[in-house]
Structure formats: structure tokens, C-alpha cells
PDB file of C-alpha atoms and ligand atoms in Angstrom:
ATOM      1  CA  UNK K 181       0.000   0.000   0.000  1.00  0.00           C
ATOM      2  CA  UNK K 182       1.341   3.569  -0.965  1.00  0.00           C
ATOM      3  CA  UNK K 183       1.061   7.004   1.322  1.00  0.00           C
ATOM      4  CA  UNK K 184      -1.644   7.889  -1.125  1.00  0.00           C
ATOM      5  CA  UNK K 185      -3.836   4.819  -0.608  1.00  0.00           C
ATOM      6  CA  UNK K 186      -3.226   4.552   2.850  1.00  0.00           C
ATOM      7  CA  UNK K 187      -4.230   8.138   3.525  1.00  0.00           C
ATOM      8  CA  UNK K 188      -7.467   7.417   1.810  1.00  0.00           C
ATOM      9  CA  UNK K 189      -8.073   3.979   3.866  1.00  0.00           C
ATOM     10  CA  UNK K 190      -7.441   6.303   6.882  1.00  0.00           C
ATOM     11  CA  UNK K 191      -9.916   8.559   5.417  1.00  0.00           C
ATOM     12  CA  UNK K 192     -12.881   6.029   4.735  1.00  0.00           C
ATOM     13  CA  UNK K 193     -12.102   3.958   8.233  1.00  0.00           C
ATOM     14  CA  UNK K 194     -13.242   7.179   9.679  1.00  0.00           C
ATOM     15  CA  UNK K 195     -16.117   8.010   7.756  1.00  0.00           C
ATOM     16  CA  UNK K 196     -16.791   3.774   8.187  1.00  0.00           C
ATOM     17  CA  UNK K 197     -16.947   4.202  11.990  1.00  0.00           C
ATOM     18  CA  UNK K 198     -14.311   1.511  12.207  1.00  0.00           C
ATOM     19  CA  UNK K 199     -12.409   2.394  15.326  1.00  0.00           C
ATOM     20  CA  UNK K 200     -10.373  -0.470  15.568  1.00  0.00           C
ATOM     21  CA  UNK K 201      -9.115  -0.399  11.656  1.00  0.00           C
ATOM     22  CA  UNK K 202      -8.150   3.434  11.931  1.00  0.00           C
ATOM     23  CA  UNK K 203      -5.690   2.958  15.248  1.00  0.00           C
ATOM     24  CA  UNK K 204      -4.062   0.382  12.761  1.00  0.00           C
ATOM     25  CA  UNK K 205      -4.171   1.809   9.964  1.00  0.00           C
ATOM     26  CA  UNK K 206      -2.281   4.706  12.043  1.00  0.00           C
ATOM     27  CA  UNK K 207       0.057   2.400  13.379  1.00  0.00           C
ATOM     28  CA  UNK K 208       0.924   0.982  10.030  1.00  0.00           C
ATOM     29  CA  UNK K 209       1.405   4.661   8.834  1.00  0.00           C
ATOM     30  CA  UNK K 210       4.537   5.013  11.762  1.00  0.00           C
ATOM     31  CA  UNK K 211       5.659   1.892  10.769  1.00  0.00           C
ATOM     32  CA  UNK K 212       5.945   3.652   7.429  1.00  0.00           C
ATOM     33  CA  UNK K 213       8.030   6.495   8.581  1.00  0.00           C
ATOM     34  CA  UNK K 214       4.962   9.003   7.133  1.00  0.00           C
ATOM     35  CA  UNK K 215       5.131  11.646   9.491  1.00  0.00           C
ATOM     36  CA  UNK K 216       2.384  11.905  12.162  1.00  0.00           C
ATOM     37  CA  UNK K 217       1.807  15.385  10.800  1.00  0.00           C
ATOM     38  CA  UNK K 218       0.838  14.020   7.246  1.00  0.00           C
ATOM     39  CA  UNK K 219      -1.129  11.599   8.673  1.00  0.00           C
ATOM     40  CA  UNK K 220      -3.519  13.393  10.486  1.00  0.00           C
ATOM     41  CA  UNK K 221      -3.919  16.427   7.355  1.00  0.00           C
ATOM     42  CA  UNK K 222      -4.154  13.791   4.830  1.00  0.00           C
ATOM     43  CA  UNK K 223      -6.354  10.833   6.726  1.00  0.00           C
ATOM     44  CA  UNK K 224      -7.506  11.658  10.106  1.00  0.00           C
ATOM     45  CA  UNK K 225      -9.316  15.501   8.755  1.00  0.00           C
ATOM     46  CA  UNK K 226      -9.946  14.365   5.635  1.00  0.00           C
ATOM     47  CA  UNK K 227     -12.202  11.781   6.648  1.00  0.00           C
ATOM     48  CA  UNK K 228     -13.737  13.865   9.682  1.00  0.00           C
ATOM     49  CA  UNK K 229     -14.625  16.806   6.620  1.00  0.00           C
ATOM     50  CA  UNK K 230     -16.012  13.938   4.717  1.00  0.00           C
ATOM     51  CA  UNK K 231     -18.591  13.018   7.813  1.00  0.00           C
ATOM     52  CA  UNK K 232     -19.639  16.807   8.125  1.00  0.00           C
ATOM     53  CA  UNK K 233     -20.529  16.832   4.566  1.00  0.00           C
ATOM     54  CA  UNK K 234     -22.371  13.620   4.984  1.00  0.00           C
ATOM     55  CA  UNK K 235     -24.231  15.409   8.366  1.00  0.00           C
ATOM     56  CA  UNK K 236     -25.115  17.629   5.952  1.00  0.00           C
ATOM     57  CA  UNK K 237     -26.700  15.600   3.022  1.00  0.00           C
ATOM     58  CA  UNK K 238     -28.435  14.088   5.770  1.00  0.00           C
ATOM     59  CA  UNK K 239     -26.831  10.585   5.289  1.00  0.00           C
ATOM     60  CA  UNK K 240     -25.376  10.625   8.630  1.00  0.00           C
ATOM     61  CA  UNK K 241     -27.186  12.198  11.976  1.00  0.00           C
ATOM     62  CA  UNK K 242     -25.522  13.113  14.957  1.00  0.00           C
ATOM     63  CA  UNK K 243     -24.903   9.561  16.540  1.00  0.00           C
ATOM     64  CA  UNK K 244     -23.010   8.473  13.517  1.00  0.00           C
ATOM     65  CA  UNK K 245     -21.060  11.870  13.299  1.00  0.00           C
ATOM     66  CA  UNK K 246     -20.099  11.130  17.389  1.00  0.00           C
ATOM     67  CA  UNK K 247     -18.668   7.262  16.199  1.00  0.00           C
ATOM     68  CA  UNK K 248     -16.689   8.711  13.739  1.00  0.00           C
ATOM     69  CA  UNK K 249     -15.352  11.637  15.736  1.00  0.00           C
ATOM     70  CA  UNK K 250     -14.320   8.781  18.355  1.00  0.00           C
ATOM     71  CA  UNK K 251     -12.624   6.885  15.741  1.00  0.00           C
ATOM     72  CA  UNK K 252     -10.748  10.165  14.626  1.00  0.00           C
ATOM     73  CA  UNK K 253      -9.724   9.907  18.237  1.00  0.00           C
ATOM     74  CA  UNK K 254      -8.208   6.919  18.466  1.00  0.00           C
ATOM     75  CA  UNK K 255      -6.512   7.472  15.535  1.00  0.00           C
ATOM     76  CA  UNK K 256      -5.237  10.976  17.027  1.00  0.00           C
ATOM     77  CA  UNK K 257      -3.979   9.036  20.295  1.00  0.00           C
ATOM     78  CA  UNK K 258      -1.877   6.703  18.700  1.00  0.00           C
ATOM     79  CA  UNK K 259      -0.508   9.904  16.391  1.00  0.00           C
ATOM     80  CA  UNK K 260       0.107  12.821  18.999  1.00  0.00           C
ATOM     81  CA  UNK K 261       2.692  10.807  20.824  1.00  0.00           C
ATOM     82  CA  UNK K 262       5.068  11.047  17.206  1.00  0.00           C
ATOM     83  CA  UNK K 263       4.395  14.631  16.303  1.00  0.00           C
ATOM     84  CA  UNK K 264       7.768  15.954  15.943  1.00  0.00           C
ATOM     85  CA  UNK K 265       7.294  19.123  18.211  1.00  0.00           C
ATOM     86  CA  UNK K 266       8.979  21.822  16.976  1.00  0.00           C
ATOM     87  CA  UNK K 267      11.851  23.274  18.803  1.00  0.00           C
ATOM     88  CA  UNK K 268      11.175  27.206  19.313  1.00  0.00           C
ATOM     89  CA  UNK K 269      13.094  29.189  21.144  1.00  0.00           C
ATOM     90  CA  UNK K 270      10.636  31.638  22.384  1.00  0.00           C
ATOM     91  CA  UNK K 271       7.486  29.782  21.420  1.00  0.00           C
ATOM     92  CA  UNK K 272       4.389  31.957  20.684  1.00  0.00           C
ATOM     93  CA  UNK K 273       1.795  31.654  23.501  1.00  0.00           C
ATOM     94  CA  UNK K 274      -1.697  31.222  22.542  1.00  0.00           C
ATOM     95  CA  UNK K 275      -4.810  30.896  24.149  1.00  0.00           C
ATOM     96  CA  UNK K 276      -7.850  29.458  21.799  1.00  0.00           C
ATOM     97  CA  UNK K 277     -11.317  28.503  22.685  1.00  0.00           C
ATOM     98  CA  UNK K 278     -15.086  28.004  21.088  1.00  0.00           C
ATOM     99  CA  UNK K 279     -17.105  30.982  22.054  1.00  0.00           C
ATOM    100  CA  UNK K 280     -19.878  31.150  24.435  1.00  0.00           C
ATOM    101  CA  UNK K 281     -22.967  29.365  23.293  1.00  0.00           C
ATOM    102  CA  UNK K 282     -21.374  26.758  21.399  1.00  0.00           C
ATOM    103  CA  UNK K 283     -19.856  23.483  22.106  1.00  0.00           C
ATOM    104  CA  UNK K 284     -18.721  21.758  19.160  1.00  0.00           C
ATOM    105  CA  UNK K 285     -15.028  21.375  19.945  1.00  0.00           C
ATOM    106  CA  UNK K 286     -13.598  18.864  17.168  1.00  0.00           C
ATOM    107  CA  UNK K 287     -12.112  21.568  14.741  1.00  0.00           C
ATOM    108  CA  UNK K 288     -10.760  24.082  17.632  1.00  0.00           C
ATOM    109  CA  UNK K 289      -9.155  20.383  19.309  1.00  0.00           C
ATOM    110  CA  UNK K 290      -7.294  19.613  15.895  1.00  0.00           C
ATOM    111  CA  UNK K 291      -5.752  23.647  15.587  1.00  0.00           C
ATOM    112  CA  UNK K 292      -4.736  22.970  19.250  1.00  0.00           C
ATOM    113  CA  UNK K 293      -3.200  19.447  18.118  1.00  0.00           C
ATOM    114  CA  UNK K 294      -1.470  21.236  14.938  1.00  0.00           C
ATOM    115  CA  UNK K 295       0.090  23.977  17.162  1.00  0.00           C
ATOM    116  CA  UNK K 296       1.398  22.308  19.692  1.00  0.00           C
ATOM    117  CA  UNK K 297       3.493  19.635  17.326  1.00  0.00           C
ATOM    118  CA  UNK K 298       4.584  23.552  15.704  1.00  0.00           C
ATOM    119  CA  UNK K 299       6.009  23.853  19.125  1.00  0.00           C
ATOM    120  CA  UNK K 300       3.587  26.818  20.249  1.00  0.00           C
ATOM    121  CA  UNK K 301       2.484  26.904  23.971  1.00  0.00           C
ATOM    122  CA  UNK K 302      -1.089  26.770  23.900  1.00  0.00           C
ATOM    123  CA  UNK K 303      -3.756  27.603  26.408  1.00  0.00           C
ATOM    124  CA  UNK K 304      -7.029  25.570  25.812  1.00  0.00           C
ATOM    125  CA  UNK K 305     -10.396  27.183  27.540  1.00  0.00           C
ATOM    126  CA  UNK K 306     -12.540  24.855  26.080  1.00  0.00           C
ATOM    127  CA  UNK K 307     -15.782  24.801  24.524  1.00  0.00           C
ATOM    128  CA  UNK K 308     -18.667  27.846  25.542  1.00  0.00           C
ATOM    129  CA  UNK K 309     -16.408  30.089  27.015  1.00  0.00           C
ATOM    130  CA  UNK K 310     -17.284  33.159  28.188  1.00  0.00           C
ATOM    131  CA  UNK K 311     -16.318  35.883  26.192  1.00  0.00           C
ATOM    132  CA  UNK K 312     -14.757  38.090  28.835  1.00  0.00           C
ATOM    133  CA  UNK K 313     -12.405  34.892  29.946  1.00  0.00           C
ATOM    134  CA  UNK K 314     -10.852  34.787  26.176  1.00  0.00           C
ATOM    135  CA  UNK K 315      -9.879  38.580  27.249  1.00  0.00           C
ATOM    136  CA  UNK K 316      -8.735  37.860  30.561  1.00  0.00           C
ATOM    137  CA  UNK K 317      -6.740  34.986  29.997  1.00  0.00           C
ATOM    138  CA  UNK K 318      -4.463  36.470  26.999  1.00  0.00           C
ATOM    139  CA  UNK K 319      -3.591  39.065  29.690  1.00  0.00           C
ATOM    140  CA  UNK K 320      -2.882  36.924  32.592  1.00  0.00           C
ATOM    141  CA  UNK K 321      -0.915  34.485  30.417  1.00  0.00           C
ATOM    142  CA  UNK K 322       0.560  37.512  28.451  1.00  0.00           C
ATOM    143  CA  UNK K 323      -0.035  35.796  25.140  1.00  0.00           C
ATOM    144  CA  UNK K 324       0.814  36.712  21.834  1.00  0.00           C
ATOM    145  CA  UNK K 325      -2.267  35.171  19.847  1.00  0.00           C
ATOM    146  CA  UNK K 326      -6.236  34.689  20.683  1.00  0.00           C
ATOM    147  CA  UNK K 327      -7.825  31.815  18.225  1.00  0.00           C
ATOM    148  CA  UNK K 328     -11.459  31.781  18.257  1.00  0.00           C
ATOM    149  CA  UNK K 329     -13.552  29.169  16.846  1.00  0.00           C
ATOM    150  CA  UNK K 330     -17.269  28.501  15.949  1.00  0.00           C
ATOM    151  CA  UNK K 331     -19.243  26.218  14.094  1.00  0.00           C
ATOM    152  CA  UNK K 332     -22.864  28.244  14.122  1.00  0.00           C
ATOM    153  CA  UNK K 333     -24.079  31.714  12.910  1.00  0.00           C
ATOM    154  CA  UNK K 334     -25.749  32.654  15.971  1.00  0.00           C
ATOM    155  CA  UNK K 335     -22.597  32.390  17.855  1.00  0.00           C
ATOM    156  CA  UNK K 336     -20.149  34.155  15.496  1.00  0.00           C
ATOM    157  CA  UNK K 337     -21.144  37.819  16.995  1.00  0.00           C
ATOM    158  CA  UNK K 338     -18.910  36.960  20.106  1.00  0.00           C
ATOM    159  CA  UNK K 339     -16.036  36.646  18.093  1.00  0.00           C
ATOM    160  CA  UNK K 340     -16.896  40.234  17.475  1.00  0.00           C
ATOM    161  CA  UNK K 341     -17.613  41.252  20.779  1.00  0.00           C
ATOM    162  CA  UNK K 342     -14.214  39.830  22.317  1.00  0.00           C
ATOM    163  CA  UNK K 343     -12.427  42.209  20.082  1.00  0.00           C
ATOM    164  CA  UNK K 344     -14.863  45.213  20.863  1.00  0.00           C
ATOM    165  CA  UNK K 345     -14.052  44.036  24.287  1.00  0.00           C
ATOM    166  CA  UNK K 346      -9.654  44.610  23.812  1.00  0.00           C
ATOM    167  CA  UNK K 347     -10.532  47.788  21.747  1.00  0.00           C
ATOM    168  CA  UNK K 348     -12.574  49.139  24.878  1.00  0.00           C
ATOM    169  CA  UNK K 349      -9.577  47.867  27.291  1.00  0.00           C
ATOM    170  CA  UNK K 350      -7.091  49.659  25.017  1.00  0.00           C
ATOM    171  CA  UNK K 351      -5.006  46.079  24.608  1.00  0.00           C
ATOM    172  CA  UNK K 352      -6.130  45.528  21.247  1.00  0.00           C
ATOM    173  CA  UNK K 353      -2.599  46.155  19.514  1.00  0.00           C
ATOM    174  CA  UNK K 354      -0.752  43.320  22.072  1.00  0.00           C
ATOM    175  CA  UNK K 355      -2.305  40.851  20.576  1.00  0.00           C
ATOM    176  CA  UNK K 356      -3.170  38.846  17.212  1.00  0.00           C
ATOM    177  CA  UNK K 357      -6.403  37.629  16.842  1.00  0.00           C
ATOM    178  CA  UNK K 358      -7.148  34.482  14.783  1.00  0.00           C
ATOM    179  CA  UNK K 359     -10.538  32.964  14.395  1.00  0.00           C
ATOM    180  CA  UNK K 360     -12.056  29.878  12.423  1.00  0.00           C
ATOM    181  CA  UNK K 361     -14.898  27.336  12.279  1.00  0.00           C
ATOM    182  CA  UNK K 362     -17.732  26.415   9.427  1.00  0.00           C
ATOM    183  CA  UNK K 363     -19.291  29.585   8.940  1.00  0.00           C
ATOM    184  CA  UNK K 364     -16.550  31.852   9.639  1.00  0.00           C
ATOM    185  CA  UNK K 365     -15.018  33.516   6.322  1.00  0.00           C
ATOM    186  CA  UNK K 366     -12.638  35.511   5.258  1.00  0.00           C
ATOM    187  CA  UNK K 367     -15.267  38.581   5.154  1.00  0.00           C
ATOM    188  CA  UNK K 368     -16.312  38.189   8.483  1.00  0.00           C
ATOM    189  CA  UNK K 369     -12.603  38.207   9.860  1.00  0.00           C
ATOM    190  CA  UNK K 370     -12.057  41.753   7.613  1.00  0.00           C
ATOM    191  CA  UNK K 371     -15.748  42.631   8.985  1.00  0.00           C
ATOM    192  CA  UNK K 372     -14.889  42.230  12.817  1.00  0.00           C
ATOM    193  CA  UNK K 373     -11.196  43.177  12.069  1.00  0.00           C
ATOM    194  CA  UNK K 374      -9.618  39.920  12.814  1.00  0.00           C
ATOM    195  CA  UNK K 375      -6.428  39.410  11.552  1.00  0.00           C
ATOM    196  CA  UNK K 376      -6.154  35.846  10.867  1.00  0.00           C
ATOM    197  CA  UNK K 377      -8.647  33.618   9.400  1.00  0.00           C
ATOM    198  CA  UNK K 378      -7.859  30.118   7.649  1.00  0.00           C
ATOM    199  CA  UNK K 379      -9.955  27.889   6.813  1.00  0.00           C
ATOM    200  CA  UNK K 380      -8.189  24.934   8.246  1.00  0.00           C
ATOM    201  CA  UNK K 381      -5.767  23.606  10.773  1.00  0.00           C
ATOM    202  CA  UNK K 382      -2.920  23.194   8.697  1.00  0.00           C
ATOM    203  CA  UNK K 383      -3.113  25.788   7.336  1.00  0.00           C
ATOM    204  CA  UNK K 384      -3.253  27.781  10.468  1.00  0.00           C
ATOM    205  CA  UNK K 385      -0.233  26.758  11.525  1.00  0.00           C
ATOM    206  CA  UNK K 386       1.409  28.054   8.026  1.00  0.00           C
ATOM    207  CA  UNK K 387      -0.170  31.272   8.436  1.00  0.00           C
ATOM    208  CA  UNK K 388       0.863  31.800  12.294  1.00  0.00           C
ATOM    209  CA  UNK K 389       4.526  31.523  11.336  1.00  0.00           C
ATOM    210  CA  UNK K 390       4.198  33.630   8.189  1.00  0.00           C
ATOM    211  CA  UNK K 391       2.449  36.444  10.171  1.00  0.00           C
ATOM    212  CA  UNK K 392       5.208  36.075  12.838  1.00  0.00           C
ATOM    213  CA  UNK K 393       8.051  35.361  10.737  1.00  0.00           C
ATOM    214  CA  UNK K 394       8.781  32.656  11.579  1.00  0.00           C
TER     215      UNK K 394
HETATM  216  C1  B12 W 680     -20.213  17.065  15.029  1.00  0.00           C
HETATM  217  C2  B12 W 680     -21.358  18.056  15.077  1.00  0.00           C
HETATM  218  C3  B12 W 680     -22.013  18.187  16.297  1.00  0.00           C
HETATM  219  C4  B12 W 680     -21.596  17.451  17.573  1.00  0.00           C
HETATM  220  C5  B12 W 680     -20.397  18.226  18.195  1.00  0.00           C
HETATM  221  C6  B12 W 680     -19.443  17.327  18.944  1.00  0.00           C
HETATM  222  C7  B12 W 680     -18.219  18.085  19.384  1.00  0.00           C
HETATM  223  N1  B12 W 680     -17.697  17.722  20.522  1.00  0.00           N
HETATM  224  O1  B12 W 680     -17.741  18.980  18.707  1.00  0.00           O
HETATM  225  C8  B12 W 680     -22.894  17.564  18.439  1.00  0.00           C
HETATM  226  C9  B12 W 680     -23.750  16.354  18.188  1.00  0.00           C
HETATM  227  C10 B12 W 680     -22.691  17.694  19.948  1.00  0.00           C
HETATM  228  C11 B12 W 680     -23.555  18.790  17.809  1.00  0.00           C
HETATM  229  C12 B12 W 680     -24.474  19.571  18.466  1.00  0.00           C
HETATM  230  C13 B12 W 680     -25.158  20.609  17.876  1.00  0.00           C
HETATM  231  N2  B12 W 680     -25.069  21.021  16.578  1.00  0.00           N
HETATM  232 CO1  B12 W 680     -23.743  20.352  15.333  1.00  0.00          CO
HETATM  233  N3  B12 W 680     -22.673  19.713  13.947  1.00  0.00           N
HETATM  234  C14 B12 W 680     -21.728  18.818  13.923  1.00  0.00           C
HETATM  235  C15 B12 W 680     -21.226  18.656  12.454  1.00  0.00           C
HETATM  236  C16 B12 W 680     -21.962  17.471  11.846  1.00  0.00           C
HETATM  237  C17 B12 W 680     -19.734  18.457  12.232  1.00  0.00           C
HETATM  238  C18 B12 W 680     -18.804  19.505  12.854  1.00  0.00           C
HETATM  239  C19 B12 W 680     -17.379  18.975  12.890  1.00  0.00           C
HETATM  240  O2  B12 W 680     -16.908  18.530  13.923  1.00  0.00           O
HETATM  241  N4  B12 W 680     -16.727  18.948  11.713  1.00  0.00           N
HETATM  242  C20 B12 W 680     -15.377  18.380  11.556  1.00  0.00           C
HETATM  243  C21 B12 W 680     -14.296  19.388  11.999  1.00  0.00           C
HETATM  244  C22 B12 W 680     -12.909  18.770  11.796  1.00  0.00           C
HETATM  245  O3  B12 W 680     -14.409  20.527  11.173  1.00  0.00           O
HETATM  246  P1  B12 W 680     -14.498  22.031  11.732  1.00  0.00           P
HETATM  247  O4  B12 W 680     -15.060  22.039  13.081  1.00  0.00           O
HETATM  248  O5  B12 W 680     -15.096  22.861  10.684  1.00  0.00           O
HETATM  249  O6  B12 W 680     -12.967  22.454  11.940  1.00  0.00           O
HETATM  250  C23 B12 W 680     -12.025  22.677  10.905  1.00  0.00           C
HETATM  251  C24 B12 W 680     -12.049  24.113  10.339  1.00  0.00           C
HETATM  252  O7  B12 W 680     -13.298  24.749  10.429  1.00  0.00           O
HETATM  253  C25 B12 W 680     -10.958  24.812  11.084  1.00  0.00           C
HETATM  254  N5  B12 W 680     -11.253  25.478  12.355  1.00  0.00           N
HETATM  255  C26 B12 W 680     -12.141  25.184  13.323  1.00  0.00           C
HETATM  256  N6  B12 W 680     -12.018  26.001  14.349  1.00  0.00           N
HETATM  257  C27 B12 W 680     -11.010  26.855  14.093  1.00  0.00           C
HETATM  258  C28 B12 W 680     -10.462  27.893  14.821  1.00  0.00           C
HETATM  259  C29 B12 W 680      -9.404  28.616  14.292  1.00  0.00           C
HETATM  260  C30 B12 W 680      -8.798  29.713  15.081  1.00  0.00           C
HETATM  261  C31 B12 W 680      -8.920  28.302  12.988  1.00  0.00           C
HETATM  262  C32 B12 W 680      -7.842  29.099  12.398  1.00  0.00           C
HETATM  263  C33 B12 W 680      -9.464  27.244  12.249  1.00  0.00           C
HETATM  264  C34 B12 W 680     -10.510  26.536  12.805  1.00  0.00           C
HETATM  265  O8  B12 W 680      -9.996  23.801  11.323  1.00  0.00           O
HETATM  266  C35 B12 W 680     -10.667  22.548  11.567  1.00  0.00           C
HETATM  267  C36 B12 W 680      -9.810  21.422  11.071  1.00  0.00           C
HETATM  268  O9  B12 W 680      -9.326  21.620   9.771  1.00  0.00           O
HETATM  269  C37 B12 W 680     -21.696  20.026  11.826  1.00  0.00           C
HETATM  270  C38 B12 W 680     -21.951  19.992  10.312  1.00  0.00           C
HETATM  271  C39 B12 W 680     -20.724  20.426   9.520  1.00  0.00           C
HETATM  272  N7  B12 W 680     -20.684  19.994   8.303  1.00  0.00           N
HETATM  273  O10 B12 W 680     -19.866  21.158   9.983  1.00  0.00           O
HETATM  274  C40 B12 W 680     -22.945  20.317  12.653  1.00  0.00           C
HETATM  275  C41 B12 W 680     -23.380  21.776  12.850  1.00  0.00           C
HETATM  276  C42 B12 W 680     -22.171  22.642  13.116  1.00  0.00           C
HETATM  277  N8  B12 W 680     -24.231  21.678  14.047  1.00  0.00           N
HETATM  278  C43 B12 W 680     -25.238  22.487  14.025  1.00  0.00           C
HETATM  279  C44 B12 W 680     -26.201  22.620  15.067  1.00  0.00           C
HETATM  280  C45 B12 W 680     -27.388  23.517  14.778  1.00  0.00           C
HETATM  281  C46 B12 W 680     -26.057  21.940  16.292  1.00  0.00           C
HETATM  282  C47 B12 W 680     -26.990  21.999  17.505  1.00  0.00           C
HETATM  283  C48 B12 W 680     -27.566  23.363  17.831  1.00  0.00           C
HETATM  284  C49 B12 W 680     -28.075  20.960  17.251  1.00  0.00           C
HETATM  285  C50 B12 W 680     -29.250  20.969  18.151  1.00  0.00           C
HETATM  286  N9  B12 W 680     -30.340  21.378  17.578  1.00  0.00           N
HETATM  287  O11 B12 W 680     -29.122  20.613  19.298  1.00  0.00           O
HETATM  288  C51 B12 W 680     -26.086  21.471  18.645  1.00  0.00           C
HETATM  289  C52 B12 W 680     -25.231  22.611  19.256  1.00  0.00           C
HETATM  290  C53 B12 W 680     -25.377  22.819  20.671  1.00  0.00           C
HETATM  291  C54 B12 W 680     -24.463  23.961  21.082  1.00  0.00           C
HETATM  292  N10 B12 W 680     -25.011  24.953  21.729  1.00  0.00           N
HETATM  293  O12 B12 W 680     -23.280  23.968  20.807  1.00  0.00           O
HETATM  294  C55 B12 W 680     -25.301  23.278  12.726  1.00  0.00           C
HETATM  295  C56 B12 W 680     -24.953  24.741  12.883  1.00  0.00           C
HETATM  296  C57 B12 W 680     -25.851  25.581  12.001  1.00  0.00           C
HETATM  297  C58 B12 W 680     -25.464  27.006  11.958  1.00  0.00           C
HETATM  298  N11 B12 W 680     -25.149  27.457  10.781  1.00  0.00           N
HETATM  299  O13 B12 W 680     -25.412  27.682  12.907  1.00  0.00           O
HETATM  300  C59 B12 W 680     -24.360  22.435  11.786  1.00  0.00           C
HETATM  301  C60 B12 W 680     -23.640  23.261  10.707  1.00  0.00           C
HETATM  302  C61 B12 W 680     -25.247  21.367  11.119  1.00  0.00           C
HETATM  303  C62 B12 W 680     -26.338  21.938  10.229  1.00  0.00           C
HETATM  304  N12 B12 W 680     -26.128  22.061   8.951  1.00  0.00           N
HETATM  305  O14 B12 W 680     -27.384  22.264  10.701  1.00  0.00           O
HETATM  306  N13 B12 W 680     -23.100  18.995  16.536  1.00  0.00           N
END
């Protein structure tokens, strides 16, 4: 089996809901030398973006969606372990949470995963987290970044209101903000005056370092 057709075996045990198959599949990808990185780009979200487009077609409902998401999981457990962290020597701090009224937590957990093998220190609040606390906790941890995510519309105002919130404290310019999630674009993020948006988690890491030179 090539990288190519593993990643896509990877890919369909997820959307499959075959737990067992995907920790072995991911297994057989170390075995392979492929770095974890790869892996979980090319398989692990691949597959997951696959189920949310299913969700949406209505060929999967939310039970289904919650089995694969496990077997993502799994997959991700065997992977973190071999992420080859990256060696910073001032590593950017960043805190990153869903906003307040939403819980789904999948996408912000995999831009978490991603930064941390980039060698970032990251904060995690969690899912439905207060606005104010996204505020607070970038100035008690004195970080240098702010991700936001959300996966509905009628939570995406908060994302505006934590940065009407630094304007207001006059902290705005100490930090970056980067948001994210299904319905967030890259008009909203000029709208709000973000000044990162990316559409995944990969990808976020790219932009981070470009942004920061690094
Ligand atoms: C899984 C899921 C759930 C799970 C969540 C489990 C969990 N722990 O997260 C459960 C079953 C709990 C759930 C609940 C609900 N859900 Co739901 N859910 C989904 C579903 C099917 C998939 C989301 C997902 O995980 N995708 C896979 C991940 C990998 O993708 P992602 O999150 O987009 O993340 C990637 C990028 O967006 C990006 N990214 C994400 N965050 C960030 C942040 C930053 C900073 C950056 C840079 C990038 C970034 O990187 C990620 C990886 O590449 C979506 C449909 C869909 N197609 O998205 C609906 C969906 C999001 N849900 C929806 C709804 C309505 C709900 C409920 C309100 C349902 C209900 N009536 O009870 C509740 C929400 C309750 C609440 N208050 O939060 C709607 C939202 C509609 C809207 N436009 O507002 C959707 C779009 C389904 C639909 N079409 O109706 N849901």
C-alpha cells in the first residue's frame, strides 16, 4: 500500500466508523516512517470533513457523526505521541477557545493538536467560554495570539464582541487575533477586524509563522 492509498483507507475507516481499523491503519502509517503530521492532514481531517458533509446531506445524523469523531480519536492518540514538536526558542503563547454558546469542539481540538506539534504553547479554555475569559486569559498568560472558533451563525457575533471588548480595554494592539470554524469567512474576519482567518488547521499553523516570521 502507498502514502496515497493509505491516507485514503485512513480517510474512509473514519467516515466507516471503524475504530479499531483506523488505530491500525495509524500504526501501520509510523511503521511507514509518514510523518504523524501528514497523517492526520491527509487521513484523520480528511475523513472527519467527509462526515460533516455527509451530516449535511443528511446521510449521517448526529450519533453516527459522534462514532466517527471517536474513531478520529483513536486514531489521534496513537498519532500525537510522534508529532515531531517543533523546537522554538521563544514559542508563541496562545490561548484558543469556542465561544460562548457553542460546544462543538472537534475543529478548535485539531488547531490545538497542529500547534502544539509547531512547538507553540497553547492555552485551551474549552468549549462555551465566556467571552470576557478569552480577554482575561491572553492578559494573565501575556499571550501573543487569541484563536477563536465557531461552528454556528448565531454564535459568530462573540467573536466580534471579544475584540470590541480589547478595543474598549485599550489592549487591542498586544495581541493577534485568529478565528475559524464552518461559517466563519474571510469577510467576516475583515468585517470584525480579525487578523487571521484560515480555513483549516494546517493551514493555520502556516499562516501563524508567516504572520510572525517565523
Ligand atoms: C459534530 C457536530 C455536532 C456534535 C459536536 C461534537 C463536538 N464535541 O464537537 C454535536 C452532536 C454535539 C452537535 C451539536 C449541535 N449542533 Co452540530 N454539527 C456537527 C457537524 C456534523 C460536524 C462539525 C465537525 O466537527 N466537523 C469536523 C471538523 C474537523 O471541522 P471544523 O469544526 O469545521 O474544523 C475545521 C475548520 O473549520 C478549522 N477550524 C475550526 N475552528 C477553528 C479555529 C481557528 C482559530 C482556525 C484558524 C481554524 C478553525 O480547522 C478545523 C480542522 O481543519 C456540523 C456539520 C458540519 N458539516 O460542519 C454540525 C453543525 C455545526 N451543528 C449544528 C447545530 C445547529 C447543532 C446543535 C444546535 C443541534 C441541536 N439542535 O441541538 C447542537 C449545538 C449545541 C451547542 N449549543 O453547541 C449546525 C450549525 C448551524 C449554523 N449554521 O449555525 C451544523 C452546521 C449542522 C447543520 N447544517 O445544521 N453537533
Amino acid at each position: 500500500m502507498d502514502k496515497k492509498e493509505l491516507f485514503q483507507n485512513i480517510s474512509d475507516a473514519v467516515v466507516d466508523m471503524e475504530e479499531d481499523l483506523t488505530k491500525e491503519l495509524c500504526e501501520q502509517s509510523l511503521q511507514m516512517g509518514i510523518p504523524a503530521y501528514e497523517t492526520i492532514n491527509c487521513g484523520l481531517i480528511k475523513g472527519m470533513d467527509r462526515v460533516g458533509k455527509l451530516y449535511e446531506e443528511e446521510e449521517y445524523f448526529l450519533p453516527e457523526v459522534l462514532i466517527c469523531s471517536d474513531a478520529m480519536n483513536e486514531g489521534l492518540d496513537i498519532l500525537k505521541p510522534h508529532l515531531d514538536r517543533g523546537i522554538i526558542e521563544n514559542p508563541l503563547k496562545i490561548v484558543i477557545g469556542v465561544v460562548e454558546g457553542d460546544t462543538h469542539d472537534i475543529g478548535k481540538n485539531l488547531v490545538k493538536v497542529m500547534m502544539e506539534a509547531a512547538g507553540f504553547t497553547v492555552y485551551d479554555l474549552g468549549r462555551d467560554v465566556p467571552l470576557e475569559k478569552f480577554v482575561e486569559e491572553a492578559e494573565e498568560k501575556d499571550a501573543n495570539l487569541i484563536c477563536m472558533s465557531t461552528l454556528m451563525t448565531t454564535t459568530m457575533p462573540g467573536m466580534k464582541t471579544v475584540i470590541d471588548k480589547l478595543n474598549e480595554k485599550n489592549i487591542r494592539e498586544k495581541f493577534k487575533v485568529m478565528i475559524g470554524g464552518g461559517p466563519v469567512s474571510q469577510k467576516f474576519a475583515n468585517d470584525i477586524g480579525a487578523d487571521i482567518y484560515t480555513t483549516d488547521a494546517n493551514e493555520a499553523v502556516r499562516r501563524v509563522k508567516e504572520v510572525y516570521s517565523m
